[in-house]
mmCIF file of C-alpha atoms and ligand atoms in Angstrom:
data_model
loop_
_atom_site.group_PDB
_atom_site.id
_atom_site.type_symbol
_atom_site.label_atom_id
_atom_site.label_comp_id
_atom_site.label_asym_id
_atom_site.label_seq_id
_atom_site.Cartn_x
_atom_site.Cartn_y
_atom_site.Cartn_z
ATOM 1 C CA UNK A 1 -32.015 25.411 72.996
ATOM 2 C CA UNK A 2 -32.197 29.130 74.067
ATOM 3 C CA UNK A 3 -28.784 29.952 73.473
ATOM 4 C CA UNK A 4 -28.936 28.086 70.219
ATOM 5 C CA UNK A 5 -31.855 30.344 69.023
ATOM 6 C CA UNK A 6 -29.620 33.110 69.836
ATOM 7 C CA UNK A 7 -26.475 31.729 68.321
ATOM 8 C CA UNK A 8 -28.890 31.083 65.174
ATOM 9 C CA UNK A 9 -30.370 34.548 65.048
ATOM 10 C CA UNK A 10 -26.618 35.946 65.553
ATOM 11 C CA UNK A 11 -25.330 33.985 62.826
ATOM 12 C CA UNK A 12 -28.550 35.561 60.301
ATOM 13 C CA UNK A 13 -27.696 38.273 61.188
ATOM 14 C CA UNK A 14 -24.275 38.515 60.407
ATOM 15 C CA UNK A 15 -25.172 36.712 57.074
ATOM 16 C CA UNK A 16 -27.831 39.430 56.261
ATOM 17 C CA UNK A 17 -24.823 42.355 57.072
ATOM 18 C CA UNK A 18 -22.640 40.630 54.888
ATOM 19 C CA UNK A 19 -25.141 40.738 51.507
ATOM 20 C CA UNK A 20 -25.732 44.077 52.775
ATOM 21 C CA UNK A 21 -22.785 45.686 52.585
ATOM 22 C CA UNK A 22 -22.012 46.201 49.026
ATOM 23 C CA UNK A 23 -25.514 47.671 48.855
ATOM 24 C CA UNK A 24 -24.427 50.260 51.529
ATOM 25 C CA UNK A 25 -24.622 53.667 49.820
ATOM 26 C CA UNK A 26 -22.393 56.276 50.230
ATOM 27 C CA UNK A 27 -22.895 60.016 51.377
ATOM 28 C CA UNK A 28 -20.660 60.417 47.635
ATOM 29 C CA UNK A 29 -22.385 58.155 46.069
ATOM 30 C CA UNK A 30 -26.254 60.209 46.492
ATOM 31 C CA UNK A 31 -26.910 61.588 43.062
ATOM 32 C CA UNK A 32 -29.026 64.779 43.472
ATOM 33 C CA UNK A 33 -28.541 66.760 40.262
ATOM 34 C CA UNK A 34 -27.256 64.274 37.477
ATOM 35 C CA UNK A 35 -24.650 66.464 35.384
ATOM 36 C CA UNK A 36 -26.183 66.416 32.055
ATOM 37 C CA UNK A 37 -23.640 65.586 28.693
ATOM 38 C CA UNK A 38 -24.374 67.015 25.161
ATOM 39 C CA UNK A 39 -23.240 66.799 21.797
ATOM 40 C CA UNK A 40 -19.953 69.168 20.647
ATOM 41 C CA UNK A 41 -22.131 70.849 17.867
ATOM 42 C CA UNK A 42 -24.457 72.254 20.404
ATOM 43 C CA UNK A 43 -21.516 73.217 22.780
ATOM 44 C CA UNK A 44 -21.039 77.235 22.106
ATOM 45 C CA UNK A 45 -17.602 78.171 21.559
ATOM 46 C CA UNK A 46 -16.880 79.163 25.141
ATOM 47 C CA UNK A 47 -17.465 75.712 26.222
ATOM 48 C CA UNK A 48 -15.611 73.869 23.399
ATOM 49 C CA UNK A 49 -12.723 76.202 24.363
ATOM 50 C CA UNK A 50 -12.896 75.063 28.381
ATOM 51 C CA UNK A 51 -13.184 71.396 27.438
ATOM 52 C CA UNK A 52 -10.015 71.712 24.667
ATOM 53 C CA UNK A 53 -8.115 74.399 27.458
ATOM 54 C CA UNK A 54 -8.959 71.100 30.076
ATOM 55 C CA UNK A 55 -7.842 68.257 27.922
ATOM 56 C CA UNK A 56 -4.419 70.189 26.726
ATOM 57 C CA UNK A 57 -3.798 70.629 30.456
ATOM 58 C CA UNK A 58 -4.257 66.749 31.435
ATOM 59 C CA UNK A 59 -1.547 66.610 28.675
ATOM 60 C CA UNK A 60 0.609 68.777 30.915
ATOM 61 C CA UNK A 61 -0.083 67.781 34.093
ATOM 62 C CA UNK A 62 2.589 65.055 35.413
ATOM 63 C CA UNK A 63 1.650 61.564 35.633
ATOM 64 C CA UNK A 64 1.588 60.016 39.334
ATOM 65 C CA UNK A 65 0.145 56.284 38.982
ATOM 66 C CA UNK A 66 3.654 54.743 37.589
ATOM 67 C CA UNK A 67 1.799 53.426 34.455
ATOM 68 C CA UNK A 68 3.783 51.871 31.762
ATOM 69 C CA UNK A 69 5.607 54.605 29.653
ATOM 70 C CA UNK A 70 3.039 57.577 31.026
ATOM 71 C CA UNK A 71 4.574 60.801 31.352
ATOM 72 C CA UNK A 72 1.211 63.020 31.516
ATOM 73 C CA UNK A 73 -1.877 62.193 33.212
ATOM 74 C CA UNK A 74 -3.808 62.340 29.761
ATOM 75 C CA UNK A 75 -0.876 59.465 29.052
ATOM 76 C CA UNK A 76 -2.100 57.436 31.943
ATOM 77 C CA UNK A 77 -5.494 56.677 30.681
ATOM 78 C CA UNK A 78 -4.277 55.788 27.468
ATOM 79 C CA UNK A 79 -2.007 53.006 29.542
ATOM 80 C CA UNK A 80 -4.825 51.765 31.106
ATOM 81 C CA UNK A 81 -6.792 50.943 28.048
ATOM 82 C CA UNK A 82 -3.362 49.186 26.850
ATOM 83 C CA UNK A 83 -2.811 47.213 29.997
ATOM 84 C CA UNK A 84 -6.882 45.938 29.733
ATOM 85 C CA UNK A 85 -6.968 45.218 26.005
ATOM 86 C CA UNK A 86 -8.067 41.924 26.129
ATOM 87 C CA UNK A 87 -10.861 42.046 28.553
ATOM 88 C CA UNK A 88 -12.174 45.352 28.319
ATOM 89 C CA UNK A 89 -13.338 44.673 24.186
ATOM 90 C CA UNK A 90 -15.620 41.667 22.847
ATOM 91 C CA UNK A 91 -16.307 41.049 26.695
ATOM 92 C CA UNK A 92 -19.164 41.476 28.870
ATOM 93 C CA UNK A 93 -17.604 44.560 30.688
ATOM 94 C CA UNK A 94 -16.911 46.532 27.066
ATOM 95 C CA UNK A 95 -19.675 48.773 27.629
ATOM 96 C CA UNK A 96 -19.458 49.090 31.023
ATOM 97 C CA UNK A 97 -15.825 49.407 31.195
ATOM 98 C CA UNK A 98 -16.172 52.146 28.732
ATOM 99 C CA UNK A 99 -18.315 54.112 30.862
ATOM 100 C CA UNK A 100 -16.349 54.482 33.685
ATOM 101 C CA UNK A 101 -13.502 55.128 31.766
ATOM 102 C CA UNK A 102 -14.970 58.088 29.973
ATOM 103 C CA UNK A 103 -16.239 58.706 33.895
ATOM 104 C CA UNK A 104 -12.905 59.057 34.847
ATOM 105 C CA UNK A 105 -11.621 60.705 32.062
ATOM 106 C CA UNK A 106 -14.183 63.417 32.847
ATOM 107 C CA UNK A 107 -12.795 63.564 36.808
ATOM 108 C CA UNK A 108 -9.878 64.056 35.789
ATOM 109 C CA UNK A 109 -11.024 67.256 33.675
ATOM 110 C CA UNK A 110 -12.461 68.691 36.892
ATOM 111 C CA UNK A 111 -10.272 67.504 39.729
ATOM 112 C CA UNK A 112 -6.727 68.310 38.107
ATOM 113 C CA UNK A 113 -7.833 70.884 35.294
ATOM 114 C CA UNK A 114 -10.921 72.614 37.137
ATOM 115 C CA UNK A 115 -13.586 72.072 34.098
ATOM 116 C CA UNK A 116 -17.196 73.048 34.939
ATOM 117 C CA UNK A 117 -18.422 71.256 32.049
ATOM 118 C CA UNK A 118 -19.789 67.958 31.122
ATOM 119 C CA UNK A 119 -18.337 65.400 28.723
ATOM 120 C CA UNK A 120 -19.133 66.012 25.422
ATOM 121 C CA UNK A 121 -20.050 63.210 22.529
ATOM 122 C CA UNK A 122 -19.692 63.247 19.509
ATOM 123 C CA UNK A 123 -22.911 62.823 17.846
ATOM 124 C CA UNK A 124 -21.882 60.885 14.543
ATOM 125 C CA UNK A 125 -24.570 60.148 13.264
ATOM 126 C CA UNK A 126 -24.635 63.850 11.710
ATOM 127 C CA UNK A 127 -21.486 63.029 10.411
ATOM 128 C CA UNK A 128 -21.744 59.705 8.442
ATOM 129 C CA UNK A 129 -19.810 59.089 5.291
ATOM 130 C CA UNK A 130 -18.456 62.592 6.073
ATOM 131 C CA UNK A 131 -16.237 62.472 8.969
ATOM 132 C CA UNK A 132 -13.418 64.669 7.158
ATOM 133 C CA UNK A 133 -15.995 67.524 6.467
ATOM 134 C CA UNK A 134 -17.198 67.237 10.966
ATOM 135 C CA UNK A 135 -16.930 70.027 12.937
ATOM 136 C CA UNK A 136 -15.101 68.072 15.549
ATOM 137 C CA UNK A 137 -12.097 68.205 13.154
ATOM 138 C CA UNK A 138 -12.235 72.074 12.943
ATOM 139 C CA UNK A 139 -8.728 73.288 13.921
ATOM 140 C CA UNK A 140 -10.033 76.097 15.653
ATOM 141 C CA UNK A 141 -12.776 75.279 17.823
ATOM 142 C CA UNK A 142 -12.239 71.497 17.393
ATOM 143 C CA UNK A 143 -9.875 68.726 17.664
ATOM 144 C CA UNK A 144 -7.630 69.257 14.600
ATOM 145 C CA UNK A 145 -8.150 67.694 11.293
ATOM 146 C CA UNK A 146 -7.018 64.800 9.069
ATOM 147 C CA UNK A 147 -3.468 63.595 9.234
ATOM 148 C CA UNK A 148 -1.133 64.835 6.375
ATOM 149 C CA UNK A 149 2.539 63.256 5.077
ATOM 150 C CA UNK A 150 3.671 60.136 5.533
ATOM 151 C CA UNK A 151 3.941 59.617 9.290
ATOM 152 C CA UNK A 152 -0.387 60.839 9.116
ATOM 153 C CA UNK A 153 0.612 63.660 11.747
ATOM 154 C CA UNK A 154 -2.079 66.110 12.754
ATOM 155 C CA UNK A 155 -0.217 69.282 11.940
ATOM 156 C CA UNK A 156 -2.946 72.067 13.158
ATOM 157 C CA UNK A 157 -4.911 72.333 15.884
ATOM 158 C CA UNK A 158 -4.756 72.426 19.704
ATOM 159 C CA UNK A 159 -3.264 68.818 20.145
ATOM 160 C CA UNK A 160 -0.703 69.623 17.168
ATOM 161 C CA UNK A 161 2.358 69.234 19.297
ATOM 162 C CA UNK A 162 1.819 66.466 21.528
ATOM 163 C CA UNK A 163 4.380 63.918 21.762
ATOM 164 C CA UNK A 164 2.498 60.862 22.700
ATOM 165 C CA UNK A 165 4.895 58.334 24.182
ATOM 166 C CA UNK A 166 2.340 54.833 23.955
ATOM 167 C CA UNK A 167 1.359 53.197 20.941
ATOM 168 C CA UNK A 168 1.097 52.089 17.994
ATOM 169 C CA UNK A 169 -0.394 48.793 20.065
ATOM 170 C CA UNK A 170 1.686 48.058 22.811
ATOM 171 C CA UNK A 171 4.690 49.687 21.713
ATOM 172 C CA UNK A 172 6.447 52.220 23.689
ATOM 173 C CA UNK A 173 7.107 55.090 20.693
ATOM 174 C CA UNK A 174 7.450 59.021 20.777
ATOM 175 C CA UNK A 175 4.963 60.258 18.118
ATOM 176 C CA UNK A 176 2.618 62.977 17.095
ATOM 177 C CA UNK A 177 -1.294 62.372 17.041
ATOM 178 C CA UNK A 178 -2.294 60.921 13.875
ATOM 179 C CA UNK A 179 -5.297 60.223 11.730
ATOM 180 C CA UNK A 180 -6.325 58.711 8.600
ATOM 181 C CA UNK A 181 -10.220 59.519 8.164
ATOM 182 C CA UNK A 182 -11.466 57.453 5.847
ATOM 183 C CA UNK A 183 -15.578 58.597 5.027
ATOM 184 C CA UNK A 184 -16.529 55.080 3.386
ATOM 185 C CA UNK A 185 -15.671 53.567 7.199
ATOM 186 C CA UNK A 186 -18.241 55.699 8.784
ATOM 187 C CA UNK A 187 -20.875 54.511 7.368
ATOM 188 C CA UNK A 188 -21.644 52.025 10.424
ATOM 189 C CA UNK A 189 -22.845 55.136 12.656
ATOM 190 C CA UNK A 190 -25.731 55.940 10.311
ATOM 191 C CA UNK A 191 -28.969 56.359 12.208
ATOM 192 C CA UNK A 192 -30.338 53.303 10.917
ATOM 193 C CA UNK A 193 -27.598 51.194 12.035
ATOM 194 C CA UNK A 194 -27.895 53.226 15.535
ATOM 195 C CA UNK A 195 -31.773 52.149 15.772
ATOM 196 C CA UNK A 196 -31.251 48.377 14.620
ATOM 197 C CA UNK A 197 -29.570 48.360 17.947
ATOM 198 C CA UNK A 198 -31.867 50.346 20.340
ATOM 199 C CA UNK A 199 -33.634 47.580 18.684
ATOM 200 C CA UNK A 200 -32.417 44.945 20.376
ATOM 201 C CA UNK A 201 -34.049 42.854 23.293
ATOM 202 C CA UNK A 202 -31.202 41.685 25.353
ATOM 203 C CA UNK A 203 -28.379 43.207 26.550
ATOM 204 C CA UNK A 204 -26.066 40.532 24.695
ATOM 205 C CA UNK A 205 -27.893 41.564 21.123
ATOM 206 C CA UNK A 206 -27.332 45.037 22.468
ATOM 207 C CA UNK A 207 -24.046 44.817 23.003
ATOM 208 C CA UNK A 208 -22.800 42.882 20.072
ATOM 209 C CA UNK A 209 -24.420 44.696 17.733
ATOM 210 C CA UNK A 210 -22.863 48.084 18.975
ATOM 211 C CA UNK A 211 -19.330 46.220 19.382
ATOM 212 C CA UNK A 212 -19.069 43.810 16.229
ATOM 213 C CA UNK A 213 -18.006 44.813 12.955
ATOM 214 C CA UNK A 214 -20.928 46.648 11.119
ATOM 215 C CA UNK A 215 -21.681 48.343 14.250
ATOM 216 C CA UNK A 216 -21.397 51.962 16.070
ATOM 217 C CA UNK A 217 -18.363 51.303 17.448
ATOM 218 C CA UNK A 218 -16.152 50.937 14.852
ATOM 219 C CA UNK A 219 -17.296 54.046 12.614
ATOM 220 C CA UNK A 220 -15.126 56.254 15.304
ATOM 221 C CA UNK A 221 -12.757 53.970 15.473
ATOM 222 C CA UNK A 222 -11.998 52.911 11.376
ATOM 223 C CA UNK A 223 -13.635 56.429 10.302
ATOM 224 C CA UNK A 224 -10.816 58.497 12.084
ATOM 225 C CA UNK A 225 -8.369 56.135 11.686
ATOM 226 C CA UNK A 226 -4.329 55.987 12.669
ATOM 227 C CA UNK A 227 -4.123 55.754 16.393
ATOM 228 C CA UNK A 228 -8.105 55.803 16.755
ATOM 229 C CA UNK A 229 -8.189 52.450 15.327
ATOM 230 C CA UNK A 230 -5.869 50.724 16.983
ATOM 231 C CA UNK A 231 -7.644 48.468 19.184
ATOM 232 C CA UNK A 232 -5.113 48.718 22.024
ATOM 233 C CA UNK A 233 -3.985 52.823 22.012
ATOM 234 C CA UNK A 234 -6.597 54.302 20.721
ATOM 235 C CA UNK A 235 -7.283 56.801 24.048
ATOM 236 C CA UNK A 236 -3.739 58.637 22.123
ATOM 237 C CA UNK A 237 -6.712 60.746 19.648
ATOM 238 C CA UNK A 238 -8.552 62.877 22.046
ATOM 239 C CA UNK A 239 -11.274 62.030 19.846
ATOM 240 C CA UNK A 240 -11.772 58.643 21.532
ATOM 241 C CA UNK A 241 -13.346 60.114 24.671
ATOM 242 C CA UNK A 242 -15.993 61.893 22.068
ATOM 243 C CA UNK A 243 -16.839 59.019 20.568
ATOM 244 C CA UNK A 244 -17.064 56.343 23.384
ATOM 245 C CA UNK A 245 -19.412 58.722 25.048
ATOM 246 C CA UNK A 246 -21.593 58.487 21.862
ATOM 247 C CA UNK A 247 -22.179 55.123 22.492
ATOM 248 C CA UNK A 248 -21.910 55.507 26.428
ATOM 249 C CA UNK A 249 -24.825 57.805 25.209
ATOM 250 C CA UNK A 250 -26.628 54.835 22.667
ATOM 251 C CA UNK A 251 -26.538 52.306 25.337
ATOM 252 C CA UNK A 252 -28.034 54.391 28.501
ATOM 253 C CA UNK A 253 -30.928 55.113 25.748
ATOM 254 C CA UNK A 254 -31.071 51.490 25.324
ATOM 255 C CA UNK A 255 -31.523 51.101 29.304
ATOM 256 C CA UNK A 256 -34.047 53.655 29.457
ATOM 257 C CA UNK A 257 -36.307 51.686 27.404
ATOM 258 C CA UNK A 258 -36.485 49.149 30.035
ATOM 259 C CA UNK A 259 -34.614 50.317 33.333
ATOM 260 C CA UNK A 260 -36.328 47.975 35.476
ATOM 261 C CA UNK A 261 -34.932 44.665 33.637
ATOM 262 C CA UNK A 262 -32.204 46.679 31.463
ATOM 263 C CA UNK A 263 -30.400 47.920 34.750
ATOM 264 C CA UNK A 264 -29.650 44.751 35.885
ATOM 265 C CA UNK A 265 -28.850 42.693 32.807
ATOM 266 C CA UNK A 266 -25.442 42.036 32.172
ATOM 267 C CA UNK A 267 -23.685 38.792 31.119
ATOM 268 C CA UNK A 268 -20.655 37.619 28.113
ATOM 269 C CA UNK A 269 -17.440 36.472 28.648
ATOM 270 C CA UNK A 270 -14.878 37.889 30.543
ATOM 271 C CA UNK A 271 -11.928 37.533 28.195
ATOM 272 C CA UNK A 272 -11.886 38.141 25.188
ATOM 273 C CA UNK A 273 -11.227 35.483 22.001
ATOM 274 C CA UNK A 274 -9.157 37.918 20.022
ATOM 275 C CA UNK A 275 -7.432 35.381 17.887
ATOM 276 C CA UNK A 276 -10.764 34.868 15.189
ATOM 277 C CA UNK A 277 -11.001 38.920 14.888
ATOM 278 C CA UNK A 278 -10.121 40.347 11.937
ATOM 279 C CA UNK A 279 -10.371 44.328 10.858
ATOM 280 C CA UNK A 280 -12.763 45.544 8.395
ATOM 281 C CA UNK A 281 -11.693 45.978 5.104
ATOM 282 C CA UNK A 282 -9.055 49.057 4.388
ATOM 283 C CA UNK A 283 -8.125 48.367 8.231
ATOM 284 C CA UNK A 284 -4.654 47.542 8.578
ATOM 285 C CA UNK A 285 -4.329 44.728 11.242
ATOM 286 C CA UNK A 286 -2.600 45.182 14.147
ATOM 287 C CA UNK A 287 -0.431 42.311 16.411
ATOM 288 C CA UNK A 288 -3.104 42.068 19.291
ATOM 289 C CA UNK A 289 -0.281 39.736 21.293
ATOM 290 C CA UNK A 290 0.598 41.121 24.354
ATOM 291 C CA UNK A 291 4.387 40.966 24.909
ATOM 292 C CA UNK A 292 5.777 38.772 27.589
ATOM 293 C CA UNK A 293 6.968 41.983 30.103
ATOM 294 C CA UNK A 294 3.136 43.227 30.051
ATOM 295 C CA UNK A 295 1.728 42.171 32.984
ATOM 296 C CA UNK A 296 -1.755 39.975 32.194
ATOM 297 C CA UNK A 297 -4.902 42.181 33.205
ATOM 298 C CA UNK A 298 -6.498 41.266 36.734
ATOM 299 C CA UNK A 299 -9.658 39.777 36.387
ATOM 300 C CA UNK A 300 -11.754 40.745 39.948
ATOM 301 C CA UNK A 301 -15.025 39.832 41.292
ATOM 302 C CA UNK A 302 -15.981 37.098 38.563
ATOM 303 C CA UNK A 303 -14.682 33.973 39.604
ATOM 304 C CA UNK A 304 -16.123 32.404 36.643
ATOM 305 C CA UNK A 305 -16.219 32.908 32.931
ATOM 306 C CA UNK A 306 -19.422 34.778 32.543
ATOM 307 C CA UNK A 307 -19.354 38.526 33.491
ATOM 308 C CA UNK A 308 -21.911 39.470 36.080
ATOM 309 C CA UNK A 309 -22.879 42.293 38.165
ATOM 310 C CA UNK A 310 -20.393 41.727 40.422
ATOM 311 C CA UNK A 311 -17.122 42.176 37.985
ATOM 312 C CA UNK A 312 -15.006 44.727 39.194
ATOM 313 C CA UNK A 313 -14.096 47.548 36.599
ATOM 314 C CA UNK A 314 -10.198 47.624 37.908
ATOM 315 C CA UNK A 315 -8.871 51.143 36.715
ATOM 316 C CA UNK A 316 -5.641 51.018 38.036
ATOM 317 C CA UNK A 317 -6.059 53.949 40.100
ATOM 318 C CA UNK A 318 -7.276 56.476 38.040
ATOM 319 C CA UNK A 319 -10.792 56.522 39.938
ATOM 320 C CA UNK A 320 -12.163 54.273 42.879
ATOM 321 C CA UNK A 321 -12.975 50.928 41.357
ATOM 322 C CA UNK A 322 -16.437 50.523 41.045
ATOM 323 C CA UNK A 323 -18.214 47.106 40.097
ATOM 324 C CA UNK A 324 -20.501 46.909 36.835
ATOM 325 C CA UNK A 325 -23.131 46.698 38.998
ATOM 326 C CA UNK A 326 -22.168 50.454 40.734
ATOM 327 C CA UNK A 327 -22.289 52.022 36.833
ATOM 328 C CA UNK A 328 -25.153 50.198 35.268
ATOM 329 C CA UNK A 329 -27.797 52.951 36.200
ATOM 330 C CA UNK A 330 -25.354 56.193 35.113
ATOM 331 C CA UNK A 331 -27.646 58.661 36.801
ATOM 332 C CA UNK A 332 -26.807 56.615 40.394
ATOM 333 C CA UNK A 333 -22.953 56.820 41.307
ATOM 334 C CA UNK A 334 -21.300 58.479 38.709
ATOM 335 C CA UNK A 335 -24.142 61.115 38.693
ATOM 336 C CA UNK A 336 -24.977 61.897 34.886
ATOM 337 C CA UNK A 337 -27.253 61.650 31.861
ATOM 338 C CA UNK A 338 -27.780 62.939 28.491
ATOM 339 C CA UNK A 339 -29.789 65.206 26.618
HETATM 340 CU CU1 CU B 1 -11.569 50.538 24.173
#
């Protein structure tokens, strides 16, 4: 009976430690100061300088993860997003996986290129129906402007002579950075379209009405066009990072209206149905069919269909792996906010 007890106590015990653990936080993971992000407009020009000197020099620096056709370490994000097409968009982990992706993106700045700043976004909404006339396309203090000729190269500005060796889609190509901004397909980041979201009561109204056509998310995407809206090698425009921590930006409002319930509420499918989606209108489609020698994406943590909590955001090395339920709160782990 006694040694029972004991054997039942142990056994609590060891079931309590093992719910426990994942809970278990780090000495890294204590978030004293969160690092603050703000919008490139009200970046002075000494800061857009370090964050275009940091991003040119991930562009430079060698790749080390032995990611499909990366040669530079900016490269090797852009493979990730390639190899997790299919259940990184129109899933539950879209937004989330978009976070720490950005996250990582930003690491990278500091750890390889030494930046002291914080990751800009791109506040579009001052920029609707007039993406060709934004500041982020300045070729001096911004990202380069609209493609010209017939390949749509960007011919000035800092990222002028890249050679980017993924894309379109899941080819393997040498090209330059292009764009095709198109003003009419901006339209979708207009503050009222922003609000109808923040709107929303549920994280799965949230998130659809960010991610599906009409919504935030494609206005980057279809506005600056080329590269940028190709669903699969899109990271290629530097731009991308600028605009996926607009909405990083849109949904972390969202949460704030609510963190208690809004922290913790997650759900969709895990892979996506790509097969129904279609582009808007004056979006060239693109094949979305993985080929055969493209390893399927690892699904981790979600042994059903739904995504929860406990889904594993698998980055393929370029930071730690964290779950969805590690990046929900942004000012927690990965240490940030916005203005
Ligand atoms: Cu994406």
């Amino acid at each position: 009976m006694h040694s029972a007890l004991i054997r039942g106590f142990l056994a609590l015990l060891a079931a309590g430690a093992a719910v426990a653990a994942p809970q278990t936080v780090r000495d890294s993971d204590v978030c004293t100061f969160p690092r603050i992000r703000r919008p490139w407009h009200k970046l002075d020009d000494k800061e857009k300088k370090a964050y275009i000197d940091a991003e040119l020099c991930l562009m430079s620096t060698p790749a080390t993860l032995g990611l499909r056709a990366s040669r530079t370490k900016f490269d090797e994000f852009q493979s990730v997003h390639v190899l997790k097409m299919e259940i990184a968009h129109f899933t539950g982990q879209f937004l989330p996986f978009h976070r720490l992706f950005v996250w990582a993106h930003e690491q990278a700045l500091r750890d390889e290129c030494g930046f002291t700043g914080t990751q800009p976004y791109w506040a579009e909404e001052l920029d609707v129906g007039a993406f060709s006339k934004s500041i982020l396309l300045d070729p001096v203090l911004g990202f380069g402007g609209d493609g010209i000729g017939p390949d749509r190269c960007v011919r000035d500005g800092p990222f002028a002579n890249y050679t980017n060796p993924l894309g379109p889609g899941f080819d393997i190509t040498d090209h330059c950075i292009n764009r095709q901004v198109n003003d009419t397909l901006t339209m979708t980041a207009a503050p009222t379209v922003v609000e109808g979201c923040m709107n929303m009561p549920t994280f799965l109204t949230f998130w659809s009405c960010i991610e599906n056509r009409g919504g935030p998310h494609s206005a980057g995407h279809s506005g600056v066009g080329a590269q940028m809206s190709n669903p699969i090698s899109s990271p290629g425009d530097p731009l991308f990072y600028l605009h996926h921590a607009w909405l990083d930006r849109i949904w972390s409002k969202w949460q704030l209206k609510d963190p208690e319930v809004r922290n913790r509420d997650m759900g969709g499918n895990n892979r996506a149905n790509l097969s129904s989606r279609v582009p808007p209108p004056g979006v060239t489609p693109v094949n979305l069919t993985r080929p055969a020698d493209i390893p399927e994406p690892l699904i981790v943590g979600d042994p059903g269909n739904v995504t929860t909590l406990n889904h594993l955001l698998y980055l393929y090395g370029l930071v730690e792996n964290r779950t969805i339920g590690e990046v929900m709160d942004p000012s927690k782990v990965l240490c940030y906010g916005y203005d």
